[in-house]
């Protein structure tokens, strides 16, 4: 009897056999920027006569196996001139291409207009890539270019409110996003409590957001992956660029260590708005500022080996009269080795260190609090280009975590008081994965993969045990959840396994090409998230604490399916895409009423494992060419959470009903546009409109000891007012830039042009005159004009 698995196996063998049935050779190499030798990610290498192609990987490498012959090769990339070149392929050939940005002249090649087409043939979907050039044209608050704010204009992506940190993808929490900078995990992506991101745009090469159909090489989060790579630095000439703004300035230097072989990059950014506080007698002891540093060293040992060392260090400092000081930030370091085993097998070995630190000094009560999370990661990835119809990605990854929920110690070293250490926690997360992309026919291309992940919660720790294994108990007399009382404890020594988990995480996507300009795509992915953010706010704060899965905190398991229609119009001058998705997440944390999360060494007593679901429709229309371009995106969605009772007697959270999550935004409309008037002036505009954030308002009040006390209804059954704003910008580039090495530009912007006072929050207080409770709206930004000067030489 022939089974489905047997058929699939023979189909796989047939695909490989067909690929090698002709005399074939491999064309491989790298694609780089002609100005600085910077390798480029995601460049399209296409052979029109064969209607096949590939893209460069994260390190600019490509490989394509095709029949012997003479071909015209087309190399295209967003923001760069598309070139065409003739290649005679009668043996395995390495050919490195250099391409130039739009506006520059090339010789010995044919130049065509660049088109940001949708890749109809690729099974990849639910992924968005933004160029830094596009991001820098977007007007933002206080004139500061911001990577994270730019992705809020994409379908399915929302923010948690005005001035809030993080972002939400397809109804998921901000903690469900995996944010990578040069492969290292960033645990808090914001400066100044969410006003700006930690990513210096001058140092960024490429970014890509995966909302679904996530490849198997990624794991550890339930909603999305934001993968960001830093520039390598120019190996041709020394350059500097930077900018001076109203509240911060930045500068970046890059140049060759050994010409055409090695390069360095170092960039710094700092805010100085706090210096104006010194002018006031009342505020001279107050401070609020941030600074960060980006570094990278790159060296090409030979044609087959390259080394990279990249790092990031950032800190935020907030101080009130020296009696309250808050310092927090990220540190990362990554040593990478690229090795080319053959013209078909590329590898990358990475050794990664990541550290998020949070410190609090309360001088007025005489103690300090230090907390954070560190991880040590080793990963080895392989990209195997077996043929033009079959490509494999596979590798392994192992991460060791150290969690410090808090070390409380006296401010004075001679106080005689010993530090109080909350229970430190440790964990180990190894995984292996395999991804394959196979072209089954001229119309059907599939990508399929499997990730196998394990998680070990390790000692040293003291673990509480409870009756019926329930750390939270339900008081049926008064219908509320209460903290359980431990019946016993057990100490686990260093690296002793407390609890372990393992999960298979399958991934699948398919593209069916209707014709050269249209395709239908579908995808499925399962993601396991073993780390949980302990927070009862709608957006991450510096104070939030990460916890590993254990006996009581189970790993989140997310299953997502998506279906989409994609079309290029007028040879790619316009593009249209629509996707619908459905996502379920098991073991999403919920909190009992009155949960105390700060410095809680028994956090299991205030949390319950619930579940969430999200579904929606996303539409995006783009104009890709011409002086005027941009896109319109709209999302209609729903995000809900449920924590039912564990027994028939329990009512569950919110009476066990589904309720709107804090990230539920029914409507989300974003419009972004750019217009190049001439060589001197260009303009940009953004408009954002989204439904108000779900909140819980009082639905009544009662008197208690002469005080009016509000009573609250079901969770998140109310909403803040709708959120919307319009931003505009104008960039002036002096014509004399062409004739000199120093090039500058002035950027004028207005954030929130019509002065919409969006509600960051609405709080309730007792009116001192009437005694009634009243609502008080808090708004952060009105209209904000800004000017900045950018330069390079």
Tab-separated table of N, CA and C in Angstrom, residues 360-410:
chain	number	residue	atom	x	y	z
A	360	UNK	N	18.034	50.707	39.699
A	360	UNK	CA	17.234	51.731	40.366
A	360	UNK	C	17.907	52.099	41.680
A	361	UNK	N	18.161	53.394	41.864
A	361	UNK	CA	18.791	53.888	43.094
A	361	UNK	C	17.822	54.845	43.767
A	362	UNK	N	17.234	54.386	44.893
A	362	UNK	CA	16.296	55.218	45.651
A	362	UNK	C	17.019	55.746	46.887
A	363	UNK	N	17.691	56.859	46.695
A	363	UNK	CA	18.519	57.404	47.766
A	363	UNK	C	17.684	57.862	48.963
A	364	UNK	N	16.444	58.298	48.696
A	364	UNK	CA	15.623	58.827	49.789
A	364	UNK	C	15.140	57.735	50.743
A	365	UNK	N	15.181	56.461	50.313
A	365	UNK	CA	14.880	55.360	51.226
A	365	UNK	C	16.102	54.493	51.481
A	366	UNK	N	17.216	54.813	50.801
A	366	UNK	CA	18.488	54.189	51.125
A	366	UNK	C	18.738	52.809	50.555
A	367	UNK	N	18.194	52.491	49.355
A	367	UNK	CA	18.533	51.193	48.780
A	367	UNK	C	18.641	51.284	47.259
A	368	UNK	N	19.353	50.293	46.690
A	368	UNK	CA	19.514	50.151	45.248
A	368	UNK	C	18.910	48.821	44.812
A	369	UNK	N	18.454	48.817	43.584
A	369	UNK	CA	17.877	47.600	43.029
A	369	UNK	C	18.473	47.368	41.645
A	370	UNK	N	19.129	46.198	41.448
A	370	UNK	CA	19.697	45.807	40.167
A	370	UNK	C	18.994	44.551	39.676
A	371	UNK	N	18.644	44.543	38.385
A	371	UNK	CA	18.030	43.355	37.805
A	371	UNK	C	18.409	43.274	36.333
A	372	UNK	N	18.064	42.162	35.687
A	372	UNK	CA	18.384	42.036	34.268
A	372	UNK	C	18.323	40.605	33.795
A	373	UNK	N	18.692	40.430	32.530
A	373	UNK	CA	18.737	39.114	31.912
A	373	UNK	C	19.939	39.071	30.966
A	374	UNK	N	20.680	37.981	31.023
A	374	UNK	CA	21.826	37.767	30.137
A	374	UNK	C	21.614	36.467	29.374
A	375	UNK	N	22.157	36.416	28.160
A	375	UNK	CA	22.200	35.122	27.487
A	375	UNK	C	23.494	34.959	26.710
A	376	UNK	N	23.917	33.704	26.595
A	376	UNK	CA	25.115	33.312	25.861
A	376	UNK	C	24.658	32.328	24.786
A	377	UNK	N	24.939	32.644	23.529
A	377	UNK	CA	24.326	31.921	22.430
A	377	UNK	C	25.397	31.483	21.426
A	378	UNK	N	25.333	30.237	21.007
A	378	UNK	CA	26.164	29.748	19.913
A	378	UNK	C	25.238	29.187	18.850
A	379	UNK	N	25.463	29.585	17.601
A	379	UNK	CA	24.618	29.096	16.518
A	379	UNK	C	25.468	28.843	15.283
A	380	UNK	N	25.124	27.793	14.583
A	380	UNK	CA	25.852	27.409	13.369
A	380	UNK	C	24.809	27.151	12.287
A	381	UNK	N	24.819	27.973	11.240
A	381	UNK	CA	23.820	27.912	10.182
A	381	UNK	C	24.471	27.561	8.853
A	382	UNK	N	23.754	26.757	8.064
A	382	UNK	CA	24.224	26.362	6.736
A	382	UNK	C	23.156	26.698	5.704
A	383	UNK	N	23.596	27.191	4.569
A	383	UNK	CA	22.712	27.434	3.426
A	383	UNK	C	23.249	26.602	2.260
A	384	UNK	N	22.430	25.649	1.834
A	384	UNK	CA	22.866	24.657	0.853
A	384	UNK	C	22.040	24.831	-0.422
A	385	UNK	N	22.697	25.282	-1.495
A	385	UNK	CA	22.025	25.519	-2.765
A	385	UNK	C	22.191	24.269	-3.643
A	386	UNK	N	21.337	23.280	-3.431
A	386	UNK	CA	21.480	22.000	-4.120
A	386	UNK	C	21.261	22.146	-5.614
A	387	UNK	N	20.273	22.944	-6.005
A	387	UNK	CA	19.994	23.182	-7.414
A	387	UNK	C	19.166	24.447	-7.518
A	388	UNK	N	18.813	24.821	-8.756
A	388	UNK	CA	17.972	25.998	-8.919
A	388	UNK	C	16.555	25.740	-8.425
A	389	UNK	N	16.201	24.464	-8.205
A	389	UNK	CA	14.859	24.124	-7.752
A	389	UNK	C	14.803	23.679	-6.291
A	390	UNK	N	15.934	23.519	-5.656
A	390	UNK	CA	15.934	23.022	-4.282
A	390	UNK	C	17.044	23.681	-3.474
A	391	UNK	N	16.651	24.350	-2.391
A	391	UNK	CA	17.597	25.007	-1.484
A	391	UNK	C	17.289	24.579	-0.059
A	392	UNK	N	18.347	24.338	0.710
A	392	UNK	CA	18.197	23.919	2.102
A	392	UNK	C	18.871	24.924	3.023
A	393	UNK	N	18.214	25.212	4.141
A	393	UNK	CA	18.826	25.916	5.266
A	393	UNK	C	18.727	25.004	6.479
A	394	UNK	N	19.826	24.803	7.184
A	394	UNK	CA	19.767	23.969	8.380
A	394	UNK	C	20.836	24.431	9.359
A	395	UNK	N	20.647	24.064	10.625
A	395	UNK	CA	21.618	24.490	11.620
A	395	UNK	C	21.185	24.142	13.022
A	396	UNK	N	21.967	24.596	13.963
A	396	UNK	CA	21.684	24.358	15.373
A	396	UNK	C	21.955	25.628	16.166
A	397	UNK	N	21.358	25.673	17.349
A	397	UNK	CA	21.427	26.865	18.183
A	397	UNK	C	21.338	26.426	19.641
A	398	UNK	N	22.110	27.033	20.510
A	398	UNK	CA	22.047	26.720	21.937
A	398	UNK	C	22.232	28.009	22.725
A	399	UNK	N	21.297	28.294	23.638
A	399	UNK	CA	21.321	29.531	24.408
A	399	UNK	C	21.229	29.231	25.898
A	400	UNK	N	22.118	29.850	26.662
A	400	UNK	CA	22.103	29.727	28.120
A	400	UNK	C	21.679	31.078	28.700
A	401	UNK	N	20.689	31.064	29.615
A	401	UNK	CA	20.130	32.293	30.174
A	401	UNK	C	20.461	32.428	31.659
A	402	UNK	N	20.692	33.668	32.061
A	402	UNK	CA	20.793	34.021	33.481
A	402	UNK	C	19.768	35.124	33.760
A	403	UNK	N	18.852	34.865	34.676
A	403	UNK	CA	17.815	35.831	35.034
A	403	UNK	C	18.088	36.353	36.448
A	404	UNK	N	18.112	37.662	36.595
A	404	UNK	CA	18.222	38.275	37.911
A	404	UNK	C	16.977	39.123	38.155
A	405	UNK	N	15.972	38.578	38.864
A	405	UNK	CA	14.750	39.347	39.110
A	405	UNK	C	14.994	40.585	39.968
A	406	UNK	N	16.057	40.567	40.773
A	406	UNK	CA	16.353	41.755	41.563
A	406	UNK	C	17.333	41.498	42.686
A	407	UNK	N	18.315	42.395	42.781
A	407	UNK	CA	19.224	42.411	43.923
A	407	UNK	C	18.992	43.723	44.662
A	408	UNK	N	18.501	43.636	45.882
A	408	UNK	CA	18.204	44.832	46.669
A	408	UNK	C	19.306	45.006	47.703
A	409	UNK	N	19.961	46.158	47.651
A	409	UNK	CA	21.072	46.398	48.558
A	409	UNK	C	21.044	47.846	49.032
A	410	UNK	N	21.657	48.127	50.180
A	410	UNK	CA	21.654	49.492	50.689
A	410	UNK	C	22.496	50.415	49.819
